[in-house]
PDB file of C-alpha atoms and ligand atoms in Angstrom:
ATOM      1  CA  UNK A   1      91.306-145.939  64.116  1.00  0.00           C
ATOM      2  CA  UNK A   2      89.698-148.045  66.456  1.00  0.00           C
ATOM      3  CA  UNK A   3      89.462-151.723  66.141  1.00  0.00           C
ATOM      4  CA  UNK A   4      87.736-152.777  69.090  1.00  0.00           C
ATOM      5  CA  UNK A   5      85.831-155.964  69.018  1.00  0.00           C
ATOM      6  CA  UNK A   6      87.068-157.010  65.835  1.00  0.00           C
ATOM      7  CA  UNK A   7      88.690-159.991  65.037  1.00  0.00           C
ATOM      8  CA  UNK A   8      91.329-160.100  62.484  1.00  0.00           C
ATOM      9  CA  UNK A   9      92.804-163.419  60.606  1.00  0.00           C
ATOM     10  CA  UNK A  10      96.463-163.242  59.579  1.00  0.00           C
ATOM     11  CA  UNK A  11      98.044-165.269  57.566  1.00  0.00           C
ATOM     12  CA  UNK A  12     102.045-165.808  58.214  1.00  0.00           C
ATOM     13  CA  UNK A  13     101.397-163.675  61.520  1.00  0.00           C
ATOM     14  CA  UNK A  14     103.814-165.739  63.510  1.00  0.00           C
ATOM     15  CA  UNK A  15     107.007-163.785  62.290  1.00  0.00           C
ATOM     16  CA  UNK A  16     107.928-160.880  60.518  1.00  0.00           C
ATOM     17  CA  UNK A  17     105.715-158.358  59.074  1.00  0.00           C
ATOM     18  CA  UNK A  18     102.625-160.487  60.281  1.00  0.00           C
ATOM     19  CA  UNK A  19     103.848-160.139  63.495  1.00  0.00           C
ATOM     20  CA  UNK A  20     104.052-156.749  63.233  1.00  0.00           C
ATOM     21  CA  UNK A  21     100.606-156.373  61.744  1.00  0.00           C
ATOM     22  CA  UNK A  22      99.234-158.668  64.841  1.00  0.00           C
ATOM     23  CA  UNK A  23     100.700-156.141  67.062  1.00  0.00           C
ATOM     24  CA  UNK A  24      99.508-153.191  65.416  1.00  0.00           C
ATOM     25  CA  UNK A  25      95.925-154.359  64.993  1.00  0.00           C
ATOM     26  CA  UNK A  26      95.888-155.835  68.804  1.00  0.00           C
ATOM     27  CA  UNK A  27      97.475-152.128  69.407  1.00  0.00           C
ATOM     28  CA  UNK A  28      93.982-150.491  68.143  1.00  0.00           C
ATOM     29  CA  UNK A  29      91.882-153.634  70.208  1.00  0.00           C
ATOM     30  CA  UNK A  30      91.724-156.074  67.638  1.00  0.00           C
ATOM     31  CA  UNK A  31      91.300-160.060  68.674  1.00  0.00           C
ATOM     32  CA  UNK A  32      93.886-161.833  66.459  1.00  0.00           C
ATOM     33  CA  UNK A  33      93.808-165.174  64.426  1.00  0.00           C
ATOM     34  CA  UNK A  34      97.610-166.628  63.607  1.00  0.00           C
ATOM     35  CA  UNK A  35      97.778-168.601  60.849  1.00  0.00           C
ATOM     36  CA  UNK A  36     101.543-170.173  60.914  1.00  0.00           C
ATOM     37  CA  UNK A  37     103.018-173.399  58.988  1.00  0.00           C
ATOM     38  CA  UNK A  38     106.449-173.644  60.173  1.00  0.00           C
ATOM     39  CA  UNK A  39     108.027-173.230  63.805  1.00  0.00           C
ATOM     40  CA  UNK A  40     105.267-173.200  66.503  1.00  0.00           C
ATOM     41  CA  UNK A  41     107.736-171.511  69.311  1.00  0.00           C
ATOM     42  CA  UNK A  42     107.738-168.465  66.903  1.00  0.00           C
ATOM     43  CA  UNK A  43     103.503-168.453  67.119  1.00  0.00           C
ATOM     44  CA  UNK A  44     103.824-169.284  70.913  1.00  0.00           C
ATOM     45  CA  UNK A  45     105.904-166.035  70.990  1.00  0.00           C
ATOM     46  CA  UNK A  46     103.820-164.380  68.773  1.00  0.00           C
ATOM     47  CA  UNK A  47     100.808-164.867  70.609  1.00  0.00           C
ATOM     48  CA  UNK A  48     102.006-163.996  73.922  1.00  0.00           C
ATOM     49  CA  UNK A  49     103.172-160.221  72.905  1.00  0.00           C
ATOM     50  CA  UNK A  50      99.990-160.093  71.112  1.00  0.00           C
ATOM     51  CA  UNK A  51      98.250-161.352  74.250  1.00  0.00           C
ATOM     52  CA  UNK A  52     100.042-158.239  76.680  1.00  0.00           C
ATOM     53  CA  UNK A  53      97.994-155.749  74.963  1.00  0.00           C
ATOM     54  CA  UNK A  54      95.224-157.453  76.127  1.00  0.00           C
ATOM     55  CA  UNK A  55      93.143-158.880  73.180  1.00  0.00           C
ATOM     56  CA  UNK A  56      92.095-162.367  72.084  1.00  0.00           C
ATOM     57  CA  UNK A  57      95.012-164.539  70.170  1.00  0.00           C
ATOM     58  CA  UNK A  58      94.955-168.008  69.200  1.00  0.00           C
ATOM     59  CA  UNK A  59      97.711-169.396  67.052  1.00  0.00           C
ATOM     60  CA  UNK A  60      96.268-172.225  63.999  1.00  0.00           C
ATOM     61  CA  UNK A  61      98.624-174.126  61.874  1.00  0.00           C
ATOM     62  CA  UNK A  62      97.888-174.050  58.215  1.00  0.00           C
ATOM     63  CA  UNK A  63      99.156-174.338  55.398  1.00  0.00           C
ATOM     64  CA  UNK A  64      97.673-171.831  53.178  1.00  0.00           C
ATOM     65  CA  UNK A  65      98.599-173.548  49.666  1.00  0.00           C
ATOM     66  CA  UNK A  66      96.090-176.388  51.003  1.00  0.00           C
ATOM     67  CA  UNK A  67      92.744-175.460  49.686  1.00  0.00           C
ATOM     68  CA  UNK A  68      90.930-177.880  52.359  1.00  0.00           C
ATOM     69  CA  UNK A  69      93.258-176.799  54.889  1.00  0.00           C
ATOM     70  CA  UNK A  70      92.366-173.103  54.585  1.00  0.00           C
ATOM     71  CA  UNK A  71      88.877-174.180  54.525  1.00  0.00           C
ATOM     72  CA  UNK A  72      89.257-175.950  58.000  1.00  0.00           C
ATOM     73  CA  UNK A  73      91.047-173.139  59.597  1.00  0.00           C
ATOM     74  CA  UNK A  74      88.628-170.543  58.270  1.00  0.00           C
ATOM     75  CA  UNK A  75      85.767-172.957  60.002  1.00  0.00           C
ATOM     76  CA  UNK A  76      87.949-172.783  63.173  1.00  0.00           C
ATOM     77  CA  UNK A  77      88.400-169.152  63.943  1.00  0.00           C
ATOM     78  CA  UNK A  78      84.866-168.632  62.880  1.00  0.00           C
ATOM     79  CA  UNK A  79      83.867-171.172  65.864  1.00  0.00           C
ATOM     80  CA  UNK A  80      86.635-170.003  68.107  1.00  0.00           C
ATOM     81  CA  UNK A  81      86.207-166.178  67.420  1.00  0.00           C
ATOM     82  CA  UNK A  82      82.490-166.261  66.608  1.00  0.00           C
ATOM     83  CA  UNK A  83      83.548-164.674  62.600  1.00  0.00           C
ATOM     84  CA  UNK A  84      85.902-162.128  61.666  1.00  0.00           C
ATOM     85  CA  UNK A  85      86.198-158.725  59.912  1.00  0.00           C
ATOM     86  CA  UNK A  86      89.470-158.683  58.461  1.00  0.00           C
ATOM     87  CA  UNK A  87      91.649-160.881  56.273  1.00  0.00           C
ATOM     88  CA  UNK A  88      95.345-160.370  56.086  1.00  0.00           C
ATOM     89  CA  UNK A  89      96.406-162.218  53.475  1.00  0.00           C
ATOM     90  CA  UNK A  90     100.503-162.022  54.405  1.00  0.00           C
ATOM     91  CA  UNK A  91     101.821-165.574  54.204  1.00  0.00           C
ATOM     92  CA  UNK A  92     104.659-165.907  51.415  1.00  0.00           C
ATOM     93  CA  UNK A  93     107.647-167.017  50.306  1.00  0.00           C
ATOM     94  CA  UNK A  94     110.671-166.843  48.318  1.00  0.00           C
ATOM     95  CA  UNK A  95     112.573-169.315  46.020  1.00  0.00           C
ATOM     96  CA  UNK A  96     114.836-166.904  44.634  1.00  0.00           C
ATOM     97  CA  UNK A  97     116.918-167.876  41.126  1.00  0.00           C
ATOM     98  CA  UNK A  98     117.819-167.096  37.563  1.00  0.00           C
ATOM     99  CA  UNK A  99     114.723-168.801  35.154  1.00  0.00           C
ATOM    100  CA  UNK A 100     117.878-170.418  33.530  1.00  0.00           C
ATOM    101  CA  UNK A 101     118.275-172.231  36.988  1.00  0.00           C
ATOM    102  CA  UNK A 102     114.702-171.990  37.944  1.00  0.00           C
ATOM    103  CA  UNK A 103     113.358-175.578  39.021  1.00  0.00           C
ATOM    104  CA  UNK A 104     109.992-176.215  38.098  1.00  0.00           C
ATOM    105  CA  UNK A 105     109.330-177.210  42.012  1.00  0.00           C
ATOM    106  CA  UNK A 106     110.511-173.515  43.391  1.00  0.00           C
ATOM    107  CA  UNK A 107     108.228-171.776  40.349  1.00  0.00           C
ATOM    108  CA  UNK A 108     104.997-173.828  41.276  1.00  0.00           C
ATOM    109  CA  UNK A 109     105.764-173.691  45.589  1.00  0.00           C
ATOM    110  CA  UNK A 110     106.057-169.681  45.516  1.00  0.00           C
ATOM    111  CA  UNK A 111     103.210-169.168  43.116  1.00  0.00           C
ATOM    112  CA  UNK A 112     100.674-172.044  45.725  1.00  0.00           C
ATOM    113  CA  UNK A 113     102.117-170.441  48.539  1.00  0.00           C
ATOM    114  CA  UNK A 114     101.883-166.744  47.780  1.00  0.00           C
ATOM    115  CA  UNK A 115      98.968-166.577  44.875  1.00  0.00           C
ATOM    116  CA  UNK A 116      97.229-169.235  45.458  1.00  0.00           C
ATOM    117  CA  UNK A 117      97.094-169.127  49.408  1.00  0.00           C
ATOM    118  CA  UNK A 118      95.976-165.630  48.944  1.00  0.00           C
ATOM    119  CA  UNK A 119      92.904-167.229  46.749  1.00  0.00           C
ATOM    120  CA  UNK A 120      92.593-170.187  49.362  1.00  0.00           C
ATOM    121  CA  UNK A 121      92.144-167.422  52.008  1.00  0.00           C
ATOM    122  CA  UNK A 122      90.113-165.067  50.038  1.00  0.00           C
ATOM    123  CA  UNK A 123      87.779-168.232  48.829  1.00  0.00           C
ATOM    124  CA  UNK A 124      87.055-169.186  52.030  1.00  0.00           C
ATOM    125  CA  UNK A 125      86.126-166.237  53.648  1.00  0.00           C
ATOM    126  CA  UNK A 126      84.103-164.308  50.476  1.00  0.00           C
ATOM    127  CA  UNK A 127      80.414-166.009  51.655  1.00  0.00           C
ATOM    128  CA  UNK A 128      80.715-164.904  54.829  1.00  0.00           C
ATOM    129  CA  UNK A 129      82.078-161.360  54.205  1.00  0.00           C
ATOM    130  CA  UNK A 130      79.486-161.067  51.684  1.00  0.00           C
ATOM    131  CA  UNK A 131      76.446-162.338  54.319  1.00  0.00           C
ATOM    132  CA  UNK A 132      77.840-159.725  56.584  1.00  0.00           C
ATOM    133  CA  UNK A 133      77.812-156.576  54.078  1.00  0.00           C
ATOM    134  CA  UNK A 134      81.376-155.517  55.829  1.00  0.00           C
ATOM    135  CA  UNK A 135      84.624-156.142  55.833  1.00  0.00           C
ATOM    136  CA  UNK A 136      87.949-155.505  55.054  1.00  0.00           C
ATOM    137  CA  UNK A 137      90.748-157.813  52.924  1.00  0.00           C
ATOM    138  CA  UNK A 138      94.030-156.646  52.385  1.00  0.00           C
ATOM    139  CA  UNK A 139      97.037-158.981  50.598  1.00  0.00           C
ATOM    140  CA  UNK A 140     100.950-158.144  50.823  1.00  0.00           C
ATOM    141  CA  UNK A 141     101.924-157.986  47.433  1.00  0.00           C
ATOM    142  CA  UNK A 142     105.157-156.560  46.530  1.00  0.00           C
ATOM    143  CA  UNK A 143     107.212-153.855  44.647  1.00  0.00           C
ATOM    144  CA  UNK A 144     108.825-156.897  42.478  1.00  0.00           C
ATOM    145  CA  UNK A 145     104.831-157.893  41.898  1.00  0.00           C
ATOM    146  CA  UNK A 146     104.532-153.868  39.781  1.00  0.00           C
ATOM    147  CA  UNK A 147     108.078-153.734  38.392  1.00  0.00           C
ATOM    148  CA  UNK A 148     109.737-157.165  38.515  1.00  0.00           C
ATOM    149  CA  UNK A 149     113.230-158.445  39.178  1.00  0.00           C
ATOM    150  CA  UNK A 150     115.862-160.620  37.783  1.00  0.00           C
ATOM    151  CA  UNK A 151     115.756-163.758  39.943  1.00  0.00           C
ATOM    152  CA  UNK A 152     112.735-163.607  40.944  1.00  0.00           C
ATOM    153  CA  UNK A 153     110.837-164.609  38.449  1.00  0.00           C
ATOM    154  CA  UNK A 154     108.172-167.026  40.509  1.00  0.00           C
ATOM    155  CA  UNK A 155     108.520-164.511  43.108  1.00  0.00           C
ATOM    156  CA  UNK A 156     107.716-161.251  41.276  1.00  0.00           C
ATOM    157  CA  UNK A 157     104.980-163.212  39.067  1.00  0.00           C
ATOM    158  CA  UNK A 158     102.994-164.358  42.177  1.00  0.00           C
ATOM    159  CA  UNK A 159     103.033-161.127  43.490  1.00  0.00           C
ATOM    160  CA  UNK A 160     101.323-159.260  40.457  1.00  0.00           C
ATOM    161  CA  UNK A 161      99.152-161.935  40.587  1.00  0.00           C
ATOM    162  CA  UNK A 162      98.484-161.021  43.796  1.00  0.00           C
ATOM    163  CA  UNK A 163      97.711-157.343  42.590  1.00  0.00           C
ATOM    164  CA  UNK A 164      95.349-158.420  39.935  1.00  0.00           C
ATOM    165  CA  UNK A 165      93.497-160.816  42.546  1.00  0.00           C
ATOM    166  CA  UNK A 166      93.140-158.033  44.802  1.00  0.00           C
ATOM    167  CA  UNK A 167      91.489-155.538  42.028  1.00  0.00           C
ATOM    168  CA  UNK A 168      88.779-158.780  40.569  1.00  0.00           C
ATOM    169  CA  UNK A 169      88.015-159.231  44.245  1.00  0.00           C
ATOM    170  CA  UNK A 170      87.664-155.478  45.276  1.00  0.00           C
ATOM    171  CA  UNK A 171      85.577-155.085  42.268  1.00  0.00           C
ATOM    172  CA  UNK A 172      83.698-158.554  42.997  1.00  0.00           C
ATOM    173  CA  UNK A 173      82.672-157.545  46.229  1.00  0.00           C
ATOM    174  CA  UNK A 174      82.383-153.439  46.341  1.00  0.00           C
ATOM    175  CA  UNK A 175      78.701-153.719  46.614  1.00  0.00           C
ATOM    176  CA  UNK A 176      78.626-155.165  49.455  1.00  0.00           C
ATOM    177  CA  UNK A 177      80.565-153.483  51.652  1.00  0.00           C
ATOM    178  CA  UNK A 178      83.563-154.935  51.259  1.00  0.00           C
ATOM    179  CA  UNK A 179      87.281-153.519  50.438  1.00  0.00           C
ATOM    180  CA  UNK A 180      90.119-155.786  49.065  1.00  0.00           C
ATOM    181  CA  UNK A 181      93.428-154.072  48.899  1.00  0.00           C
ATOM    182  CA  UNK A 182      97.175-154.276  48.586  1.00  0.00           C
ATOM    183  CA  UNK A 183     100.510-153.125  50.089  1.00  0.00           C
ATOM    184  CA  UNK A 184     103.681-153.550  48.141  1.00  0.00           C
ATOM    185  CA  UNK A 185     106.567-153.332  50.524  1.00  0.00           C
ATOM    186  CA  UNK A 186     109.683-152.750  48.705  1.00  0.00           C
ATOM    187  CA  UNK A 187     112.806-153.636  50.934  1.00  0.00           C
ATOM    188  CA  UNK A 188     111.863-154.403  54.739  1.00  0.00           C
ATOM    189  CA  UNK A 189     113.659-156.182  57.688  1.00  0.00           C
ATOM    190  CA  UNK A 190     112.761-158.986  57.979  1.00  0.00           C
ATOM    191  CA  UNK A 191     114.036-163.194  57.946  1.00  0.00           C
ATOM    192  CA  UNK A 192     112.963-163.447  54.281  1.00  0.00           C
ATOM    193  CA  UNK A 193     115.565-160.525  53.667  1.00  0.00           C
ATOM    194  CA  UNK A 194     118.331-161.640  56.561  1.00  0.00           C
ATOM    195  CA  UNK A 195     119.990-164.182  53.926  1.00  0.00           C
ATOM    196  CA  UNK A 196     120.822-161.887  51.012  1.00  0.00           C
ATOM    197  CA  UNK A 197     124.584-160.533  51.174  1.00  0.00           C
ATOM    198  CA  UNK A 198     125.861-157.676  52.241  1.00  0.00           C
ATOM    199  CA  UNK A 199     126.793-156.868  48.897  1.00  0.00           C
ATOM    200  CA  UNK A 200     123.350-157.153  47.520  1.00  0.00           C
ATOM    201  CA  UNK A 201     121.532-155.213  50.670  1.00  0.00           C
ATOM    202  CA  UNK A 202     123.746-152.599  49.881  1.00  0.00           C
ATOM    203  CA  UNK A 203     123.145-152.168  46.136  1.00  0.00           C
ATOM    204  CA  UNK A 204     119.366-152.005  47.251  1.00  0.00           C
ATOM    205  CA  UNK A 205     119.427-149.390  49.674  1.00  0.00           C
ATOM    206  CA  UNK A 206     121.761-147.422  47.172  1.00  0.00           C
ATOM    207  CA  UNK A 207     118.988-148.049  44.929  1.00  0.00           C
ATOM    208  CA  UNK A 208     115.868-146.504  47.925  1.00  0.00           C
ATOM    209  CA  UNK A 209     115.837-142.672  47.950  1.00  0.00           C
ATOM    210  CA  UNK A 210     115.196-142.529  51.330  1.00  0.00           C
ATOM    211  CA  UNK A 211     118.447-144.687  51.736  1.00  0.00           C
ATOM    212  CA  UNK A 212     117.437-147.111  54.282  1.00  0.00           C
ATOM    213  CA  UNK A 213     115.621-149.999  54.698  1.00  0.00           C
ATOM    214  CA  UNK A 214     112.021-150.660  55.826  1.00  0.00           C
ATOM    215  CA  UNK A 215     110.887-151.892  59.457  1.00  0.00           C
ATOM    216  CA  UNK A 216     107.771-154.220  59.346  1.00  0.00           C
ATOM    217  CA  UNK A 217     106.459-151.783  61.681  1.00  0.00           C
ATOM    218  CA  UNK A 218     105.949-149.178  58.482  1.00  0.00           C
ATOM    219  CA  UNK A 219     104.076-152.192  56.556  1.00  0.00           C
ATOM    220  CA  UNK A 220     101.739-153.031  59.286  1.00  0.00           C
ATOM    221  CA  UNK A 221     100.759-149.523  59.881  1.00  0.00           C
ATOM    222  CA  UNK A 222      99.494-149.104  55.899  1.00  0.00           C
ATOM    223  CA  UNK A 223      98.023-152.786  56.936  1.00  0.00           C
ATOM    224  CA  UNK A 224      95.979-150.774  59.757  1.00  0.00           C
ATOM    225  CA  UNK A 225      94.871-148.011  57.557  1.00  0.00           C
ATOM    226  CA  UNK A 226      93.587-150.212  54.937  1.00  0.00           C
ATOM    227  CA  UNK A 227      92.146-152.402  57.563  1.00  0.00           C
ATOM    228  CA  UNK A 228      90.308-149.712  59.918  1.00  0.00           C
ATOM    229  CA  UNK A 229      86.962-147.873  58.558  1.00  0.00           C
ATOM    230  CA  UNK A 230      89.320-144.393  57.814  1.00  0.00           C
ATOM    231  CA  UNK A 231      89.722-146.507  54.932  1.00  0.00           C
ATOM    232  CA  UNK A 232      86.335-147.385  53.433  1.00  0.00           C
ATOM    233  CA  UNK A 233      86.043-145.534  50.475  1.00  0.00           C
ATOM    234  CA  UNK A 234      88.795-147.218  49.426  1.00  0.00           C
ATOM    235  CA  UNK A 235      89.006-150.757  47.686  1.00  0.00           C
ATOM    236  CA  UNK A 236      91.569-152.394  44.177  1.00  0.00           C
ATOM    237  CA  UNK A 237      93.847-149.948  45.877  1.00  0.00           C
ATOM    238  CA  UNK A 238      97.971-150.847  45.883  1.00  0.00           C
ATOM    239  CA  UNK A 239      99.725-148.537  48.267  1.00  0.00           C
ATOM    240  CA  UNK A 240     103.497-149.257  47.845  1.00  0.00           C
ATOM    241  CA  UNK A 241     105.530-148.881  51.704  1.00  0.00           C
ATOM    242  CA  UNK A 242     109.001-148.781  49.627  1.00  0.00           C
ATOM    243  CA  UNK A 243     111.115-145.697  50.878  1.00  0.00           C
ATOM    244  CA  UNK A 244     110.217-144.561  47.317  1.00  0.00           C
ATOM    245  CA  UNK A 245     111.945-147.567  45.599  1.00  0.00           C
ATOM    246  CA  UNK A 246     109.744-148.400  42.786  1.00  0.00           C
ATOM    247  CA  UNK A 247     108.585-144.786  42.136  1.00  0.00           C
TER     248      UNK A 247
HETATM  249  P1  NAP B   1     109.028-163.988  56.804  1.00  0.00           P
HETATM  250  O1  NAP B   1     109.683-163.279  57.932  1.00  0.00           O
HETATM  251  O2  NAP B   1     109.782-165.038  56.064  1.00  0.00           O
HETATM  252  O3  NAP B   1     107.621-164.557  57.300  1.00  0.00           O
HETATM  253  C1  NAP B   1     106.818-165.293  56.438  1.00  0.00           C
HETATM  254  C2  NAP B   1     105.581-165.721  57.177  1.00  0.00           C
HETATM  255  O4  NAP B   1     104.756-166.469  56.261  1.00  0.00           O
HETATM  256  C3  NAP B   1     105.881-166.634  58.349  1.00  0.00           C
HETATM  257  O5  NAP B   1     105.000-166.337  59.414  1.00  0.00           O
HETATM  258  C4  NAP B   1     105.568-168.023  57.781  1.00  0.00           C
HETATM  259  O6  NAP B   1     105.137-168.944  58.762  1.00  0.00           O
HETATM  260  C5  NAP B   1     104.411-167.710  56.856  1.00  0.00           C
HETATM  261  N1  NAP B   1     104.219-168.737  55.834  1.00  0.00           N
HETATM  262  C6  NAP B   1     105.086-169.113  54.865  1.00  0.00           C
HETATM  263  N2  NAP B   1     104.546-170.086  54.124  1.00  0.00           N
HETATM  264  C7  NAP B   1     103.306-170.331  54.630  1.00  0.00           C
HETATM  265  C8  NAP B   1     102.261-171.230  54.299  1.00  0.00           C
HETATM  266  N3  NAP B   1     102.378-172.094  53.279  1.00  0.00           N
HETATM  267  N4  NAP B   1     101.126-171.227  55.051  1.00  0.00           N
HETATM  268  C9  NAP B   1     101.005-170.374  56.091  1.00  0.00           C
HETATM  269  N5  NAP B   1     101.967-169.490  56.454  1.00  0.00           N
HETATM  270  C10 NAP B   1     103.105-169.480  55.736  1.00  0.00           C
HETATM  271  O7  NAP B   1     108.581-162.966  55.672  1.00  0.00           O
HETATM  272  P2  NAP B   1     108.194-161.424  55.717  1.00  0.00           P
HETATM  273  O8  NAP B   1     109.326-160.663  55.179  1.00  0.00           O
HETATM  274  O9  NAP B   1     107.589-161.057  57.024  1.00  0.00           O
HETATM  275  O10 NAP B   1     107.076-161.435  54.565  1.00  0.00           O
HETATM  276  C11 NAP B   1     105.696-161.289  54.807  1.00  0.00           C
HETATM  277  C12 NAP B   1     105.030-160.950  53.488  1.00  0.00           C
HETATM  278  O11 NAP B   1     105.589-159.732  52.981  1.00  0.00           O
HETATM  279  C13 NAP B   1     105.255-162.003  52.398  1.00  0.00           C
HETATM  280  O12 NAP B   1     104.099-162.152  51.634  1.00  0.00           O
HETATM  281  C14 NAP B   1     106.362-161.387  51.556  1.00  0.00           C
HETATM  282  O13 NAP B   1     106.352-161.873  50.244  1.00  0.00           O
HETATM  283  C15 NAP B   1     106.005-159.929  51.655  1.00  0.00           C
HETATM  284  N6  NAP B   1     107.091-159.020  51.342  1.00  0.00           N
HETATM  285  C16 NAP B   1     108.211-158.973  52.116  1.00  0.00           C
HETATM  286  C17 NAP B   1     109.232-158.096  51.763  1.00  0.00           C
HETATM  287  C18 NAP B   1     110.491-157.982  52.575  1.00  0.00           C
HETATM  288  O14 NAP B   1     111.383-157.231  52.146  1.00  0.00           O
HETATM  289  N7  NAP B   1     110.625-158.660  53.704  1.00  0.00           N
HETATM  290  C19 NAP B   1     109.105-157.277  50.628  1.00  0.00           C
HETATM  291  C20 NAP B   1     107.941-157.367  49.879  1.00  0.00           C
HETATM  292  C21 NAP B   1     106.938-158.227  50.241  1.00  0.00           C
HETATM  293  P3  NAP B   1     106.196-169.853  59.581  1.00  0.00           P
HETATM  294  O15 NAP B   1     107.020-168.936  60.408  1.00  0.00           O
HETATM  295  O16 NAP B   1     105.329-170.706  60.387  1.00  0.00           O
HETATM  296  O17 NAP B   1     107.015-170.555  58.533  1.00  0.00           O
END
């Protein structure tokens, strides 16, 4: 699954799972794009594990929900990077509540961040991939996106939305060579997960028949499947990294 010589962009690769995916694609030669909105110390630190295996990182702040910004960052790593192969749509949030305490502001902020990003991203990158006949998208949707889940209503709706965006696209753009999938992680370590209780990680990984919880190291290597050419028969593909959780 060699990657070498291609440049990947992804999105909410400062921390986390896009971390992990940076590392992972960078592991198989990859050159990698960060796209980060919040602390620049965790790009900085990002970038310089990325940079010991020896690849091309730059770190970009953007906000993805920012149609123009996405636009200008997308112009950047094309002139910095000289284009791009794959799109790792990854950036997301949570704003976690009952709809009967839902605010209006945390329903509209996950849905631009997560859905709408992802079409900001996808947008600005879908000439190019197209001029090029080759290339590979793939978004991190979510278990919560296929089955939903009480309190995370925003959350869970961005995240099918994500899933149907992924299928239009991968249909859109079959014909020219290009795949747009999915991975819907169910319950992974990360800081999106740190604040729940104890009491409610535990009632999840009762709830996981493998009985544990997943390392963003098992997300980013579906990530690397999807995004290397053992993959290119397949495109509108979902491929859920859940220790079985939403089977
Ligand atoms: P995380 O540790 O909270 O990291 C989120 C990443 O997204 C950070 O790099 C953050 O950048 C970036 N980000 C947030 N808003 C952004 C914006 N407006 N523009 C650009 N970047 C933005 O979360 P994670 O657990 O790694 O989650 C990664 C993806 O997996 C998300 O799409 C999430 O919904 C999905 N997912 C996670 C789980 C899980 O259990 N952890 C399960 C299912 C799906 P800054 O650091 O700069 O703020």
């Amino acid at each position: 699954m060699s990657l070498k010589d291609k440049t990947a962009i992804v999105t909410g690769g400062s921390r986390g799972i896009g971390e992990a995916v940076g590392l992972k694609l960078a592991s198989q030669g990859a050159n990698i794009a960060i796209v980060y909105v919040g602390d620049e110390s965790e790009a900085i630190s990002a970038k310089e594990k990325i940079s010991a295996l020896g690849v091309k990182v730059e770190y970009y702040f953007c906000d993805v929900s920012d149609f123009s910004a996405a636009q200008e960052v997308v112009k950047k790593i094309t002139e910095d990077f000289g284009g791009f192969d794959i799109l790792v749509n990854n950036a997301g949030i949570t704003r976690d509540s009952l709809v009967l305490s839902m605010k209006e502001q945390d329903f509209d902020s996950v849905i631009n961040v997560n859905l709408k990003g992802t079409f900001n991203m996808i947008k600005n990158t879908y000439s190019y991939f197209m001029r090029k006949r080759k290339g590979k998208i793939v978004n991190v949707a979510s278990v919560v996106g296929i089955n939903g889940n009480a309190g995370q209503a925003n959350y869970s709706s961005s995240k099918a939305g994500v899933i149907g965006l992924t299928k239009s696209v991968a249909k859109e753009l079959a014909g020219r060579g290009v795949t747009c999938n999915a991975v819907a992680p169910g319950f992974i370590e990360t800081d999106m997960t740190k604040v729940l209780s104890d009491k409610v990680k535990e009632s999840m990984e009762t709830a996981i028949p493998m009985k544990k919880r997943g390392k963003p190291e098992d997300v980013a290597n579906a990530i690397a499947f999807l995004a290397s050419d053992d993959a290119s028969y397949i495109t509108g593909e979902v491929i859920k990294v859940d220790g079985g959780m939403a089977m």
